[in-house]
């Protein structure tokens, strides 16, 4: 069963990225579909999704996951800068 987590980060508001959406099955497919429709990069990492699925919606990512989430944001930064 597919799982998906969406993260958002507003450096003016947040101390760390927040879990903005999460789902399994059809909900996960919809999260992925919306990301594709909006040109939002997707990185597959089943272990990180499993850990982030324990974080409540709209809550900041816990400190013990900062390094893993930073790698995701680094991936997205590199990917979006290649398109520019």
Coordinates of N, CA, C and O in Angstrom, one line a residue:
X1 N 0.8 -1.2 0.0 CA 0.0 0.0 0.0 C 0.9 1.2 0.0 O 1.8 1.4 0.8
X2 N 0.7 2.1 -1.0 CA 1.5 3.3 -1.0 C 1.3 4.3 0.1 O 0.2 4.3 0.7
X3 N 2.3 5.0 0.5 CA 2.3 6.0 1.6 C 2.9 7.2 1.0 O 3.9 7.2 0.3
X4 N 2.5 8.4 1.5 CA 3.1 9.7 1.1 C 3.0 10.7 2.2 O 2.0 10.7 3.0
X5 N 4.0 11.5 2.2 CA 4.1 12.6 3.2 C 4.4 13.9 2.4 O 5.3 13.8 1.6
X6 N 3.8 14.9 2.7 CA 4.1 16.2 2.1 C 4.7 17.1 3.2 O 4.1 17.2 4.3
X7 N 5.7 17.8 2.9 CA 6.4 18.7 3.8 C 6.3 20.2 3.3 O 6.3 20.4 2.1
X8 N 6.2 21.1 4.2 CA 6.3 22.5 3.7 C 7.2 23.2 4.8 O 7.3 22.8 5.9
X9 N 7.8 24.3 4.3 CA 8.7 25.1 5.2 C 8.6 26.5 4.8 O 8.8 26.9 3.7
X10 N 8.2 27.3 5.8 CA 8.2 28.8 5.7 C 9.2 29.3 6.7 O 8.9 29.3 7.9
X11 N 10.3 29.7 6.2 CA 11.4 30.1 7.2 C 11.0 31.3 8.0 O 11.6 31.6 9.1
X12 N 10.0 32.1 7.5 CA 9.6 33.2 8.3 C 8.7 32.8 9.5 O 8.6 33.5 10.5
X13 N 8.0 31.7 9.3 CA 7.1 31.2 10.3 C 7.6 30.0 11.1 O 7.3 29.9 12.3
X14 N 8.3 29.1 10.5 CA 8.6 27.8 11.1 C 10.1 27.7 11.5 O 11.0 28.2 10.8
X15 N 10.3 27.0 12.6 CA 11.7 26.7 13.0 C 12.2 25.5 12.2 O 13.4 25.3 12.1
X16 N 11.2 24.7 11.7 CA 11.6 23.4 11.0 C 10.5 23.2 10.0 O 9.4 23.7 10.2
X17 N 10.7 22.3 9.0 CA 9.6 21.9 8.1 C 8.5 21.3 8.9 O 8.7 20.7 9.9
X18 N 7.3 21.4 8.3 CA 6.1 20.8 8.9 C 5.5 19.8 8.0 O 5.7 19.8 6.8
X19 N 4.8 18.8 8.6 CA 4.1 17.8 7.8 C 2.8 18.4 7.4 O 1.9 18.8 8.3
X20 N 2.6 18.7 6.1 CA 1.4 19.4 5.6 C 0.3 18.4 5.1 O -0.8 18.8 5.0
X21 N 0.7 17.2 4.8 CA -0.2 16.2 4.4 C 0.4 14.8 4.5 O 1.6 14.7 4.4
X22 N -0.4 13.8 4.8 CA 0.1 12.5 4.8 C -1.1 11.5 4.5 O -2.3 11.8 4.8
X23 N -0.8 10.4 4.0 CA -1.8 9.4 3.6 C -1.3 8.1 3.2 O -0.1 7.9 2.9
X24 N -2.2 7.1 3.2 CA -1.9 5.8 2.7 C -3.0 5.4 1.7 O -4.1 5.9 1.7
X25 N -2.6 4.5 0.8 CA -3.5 4.0 -0.2 C -4.0 5.1 -1.2 O -3.1 5.8 -1.7
X26 N -5.3 5.3 -1.3 CA -5.8 6.3 -2.2 C -5.4 7.7 -1.8 O -5.2 8.6 -2.7
X27 N -5.4 8.0 -0.5 CA -4.9 9.3 0.0 C -3.5 9.6 -0.5 O -3.2 10.7 -0.9
X28 N -2.6 8.6 -0.4 CA -1.2 8.8 -0.8 C -1.2 9.0 -2.3 O -0.5 9.9 -2.8
X29 N -2.0 8.3 -3.1 CA -2.0 8.5 -4.5 C -2.5 9.9 -4.9 O -2.0 10.5 -5.8
X30 N -3.4 10.4 -4.1 CA -3.9 11.8 -4.4 C -2.9 12.8 -4.0 O -2.7 13.8 -4.7
X31 N -2.1 12.6 -3.0 CA -1.0 13.5 -2.6 C 0.0 13.6 -3.7 O 0.4 14.6 -4.1
X32 N 0.4 12.4 -4.2 CA 1.3 12.3 -5.3 C 0.8 12.9 -6.6 O 1.5 13.7 -7.3
X33 N -0.5 12.7 -6.9 CA -1.1 13.3 -8.1 C -1.1 14.8 -8.0 O -0.7 15.5 -9.0
X34 N -1.4 15.4 -6.8 CA -1.4 16.8 -6.7 C 0.0 17.4 -6.8 O 0.2 18.4 -7.4
X35 N 0.9 16.7 -6.3 CA 2.3 17.1 -6.4 C 2.7 17.2 -7.9 O 3.3 18.1 -8.3
X36 N 2.4 16.1 -8.6 CA 2.8 16.1 -10.0 C 2.1 17.2 -10.8 O 2.7 17.9 -11.6
X37 N 0.8 17.4 -10.5 CA 0.0 18.5 -11.2 C 0.6 19.9 -10.9 O 0.4 20.7 -11.8
X38 N 1.2 20.0 -9.8 CA 1.8 21.3 -9.4 C 3.3 21.5 -9.6 O 3.9 22.4 -9.1
X39 N 3.9 20.5 -10.2 CA 5.3 20.5 -10.5 C 6.2 20.5 -9.2 O 7.3 20.9 -9.2
X40 N 5.6 19.8 -8.2 CA 6.4 19.7 -6.9 C 7.2 18.4 -7.0 O 6.7 17.3 -7.3
X41 N 8.5 18.5 -6.8 CA 9.4 17.4 -6.8 C 9.0 16.3 -5.8 O 8.6 16.7 -4.7
X42 N 9.2 15.1 -6.1 CA 9.0 14.0 -5.2 C 10.2 13.2 -5.1 O 10.9 12.9 -6.1
X43 N 10.5 12.8 -3.8 CA 11.7 11.9 -3.6 C 11.1 10.7 -2.8 O 10.4 10.9 -1.9
X44 N 11.5 9.5 -3.3 CA 11.0 8.3 -2.7 C 12.0 7.9 -1.6 O 13.2 7.7 -1.9
X45 N 11.5 7.7 -0.4 CA 12.3 7.3 0.7 C 11.3 6.6 1.7 O 10.8 7.3 2.6
X46 N 11.1 5.3 1.5 CA 10.2 4.6 2.4 C 10.5 4.7 3.8 O 9.5 4.8 4.7
X47 N 11.7 4.6 4.2 CA 12.1 4.7 5.6 C 11.7 6.0 6.2 O 11.1 6.1 7.3
X48 N 12.0 7.1 5.5 CA 11.7 8.5 6.0 C 10.2 8.7 6.0 O 9.7 9.2 7.0
X49 N 9.5 8.2 5.0 CA 8.0 8.3 5.1 C 7.4 7.6 6.3 O 6.5 8.1 7.0
X50 N 8.0 6.4 6.6 CA 7.5 5.6 7.8 C 7.8 6.5 9.1 O 6.9 6.5 9.9
X51 N 8.9 7.1 9.2 CA 9.2 7.9 10.4 C 8.3 9.1 10.4 O 7.8 9.5 11.5
X52 N 8.2 9.8 9.3 CA 7.4 11.0 9.3 C 5.9 10.8 9.4 O 5.1 11.6 9.9
X53 N 5.4 9.5 9.1 CA 4.0 9.2 9.3 C 3.6 9.3 10.7 O 2.4 9.4 11.0
X54 N 4.5 9.2 11.7 CA 4.2 9.3 13.1 C 4.1 10.7 13.6 O 3.6 11.0 14.7
X55 N 4.5 11.7 12.7 CA 4.3 13.1 13.1 C 2.9 13.6 12.8 O 2.4 13.3 11.7
X56 N 2.3 14.3 13.7 CA 0.9 14.8 13.5 C 0.9 15.8 12.4 O 1.9 16.5 12.2
X57 N -0.2 15.9 11.7 CA -0.4 17.0 10.7 C -0.1 18.4 11.3 O -0.5 18.7 12.4
X58 N 0.5 19.2 10.5 CA 0.9 20.6 10.8 C 1.9 20.7 12.0 O 2.0 21.8 12.5
X59 N 2.5 19.6 12.3 CA 3.5 19.7 13.4 C 4.9 19.7 12.7 O 5.1 19.2 11.6
X60 N 5.9 20.3 13.4 CA 7.2 20.4 12.9 C 7.9 19.1 12.9 O 7.6 18.3 13.8
X61 N 8.8 18.8 12.0 CA 9.6 17.6 12.0 C 10.4 17.6 13.2 O 11.0 18.6 13.6
X62 N 10.5 16.4 13.9 CA 11.3 16.4 15.1 C 12.8 16.5 14.8 O 13.2 16.1 13.7
X63 N 13.5 17.0 15.8 CA 14.9 17.2 15.6 C 15.7 16.0 15.2 O 16.6 16.1 14.4
X64 N 15.3 14.8 15.6 CA 16.1 13.6 15.2 C 15.9 13.3 13.8 O 16.7 12.4 13.3
X65 N 15.0 14.0 13.0 CA 14.9 13.7 11.6 C 15.4 14.9 10.8 O 15.2 14.9 9.5
X66 N 16.0 15.9 11.4 CA 16.5 17.1 10.7 C 17.4 16.7 9.5 O 17.3 17.2 8.4
X67 N 18.4 15.8 9.8 CA 19.4 15.5 8.8 C 18.7 14.8 7.6 O 19.0 15.2 6.4
X68 N 17.8 13.9 7.8 CA 17.1 13.2 6.7 C 16.3 14.2 5.9 O 16.3 14.2 4.7
X69 N 15.6 15.1 6.6 CA 14.7 16.0 5.9 C 15.6 17.0 5.2 O 15.2 17.5 4.1
X70 N 16.7 17.4 5.7 CA 17.6 18.4 5.1 C 18.1 17.8 3.7 O 18.2 18.5 2.7
X71 N 18.3 16.5 3.7 CA 18.7 15.8 2.5 C 17.6 15.9 1.4 O 17.9 16.1 0.2
X72 N 16.4 15.8 1.8 CA 15.3 15.9 0.9 C 15.2 17.3 0.3 O 15.1 17.5 -0.9
X73 N 15.3 18.3 1.2 CA 15.3 19.7 0.7 C 16.5 20.0 -0.1 O 16.4 20.8 -1.1
X74 N 17.6 19.4 0.1 CA 18.8 19.6 -0.7 C 18.6 19.0 -2.1 O 18.9 19.6 -3.1
X75 N 18.0 17.8 -2.1 CA 17.6 17.2 -3.4 C 16.7 18.1 -4.2 O 16.8 18.3 -5.4
X76 N 15.6 18.6 -3.5 CA 14.7 19.5 -4.2 C 15.3 20.8 -4.7 O 15.1 21.2 -5.9
X77 N 16.2 21.3 -3.9 CA 16.9 22.6 -4.3 C 17.8 22.3 -5.6 O 17.7 23.1 -6.5
X78 N 18.5 21.2 -5.6 CA 19.3 20.9 -6.7 C 18.5 20.6 -8.0 O 18.8 21.1 -9.1
X79 N 17.4 19.9 -7.8 CA 16.5 19.6 -8.9 C 15.9 20.8 -9.5 O 15.8 21.0 -10.7
X80 N 15.4 21.7 -8.6 CA 14.7 22.9 -9.1 C 15.7 23.9 -9.7 O 15.4 24.6 -10.7
X81 N 16.9 23.9 -9.3 CA 17.9 24.8 -9.8 C 18.4 24.3 -11.2 O 18.9 25.1 -12.0
X82 N 18.4 23.0 -11.4 CA 18.7 22.5 -12.8 C 17.8 22.9 -13.8 O 18.1 23.1 -15.0
X83 N 16.5 23.1 -13.4 CA 15.5 23.5 -14.4 C 15.5 25.0 -14.7 O 15.0 25.4 -15.7
X84 N 16.2 25.8 -13.9 CA 16.3 27.2 -14.1 C 17.2 27.6 -15.2 O 18.2 27.0 -15.5

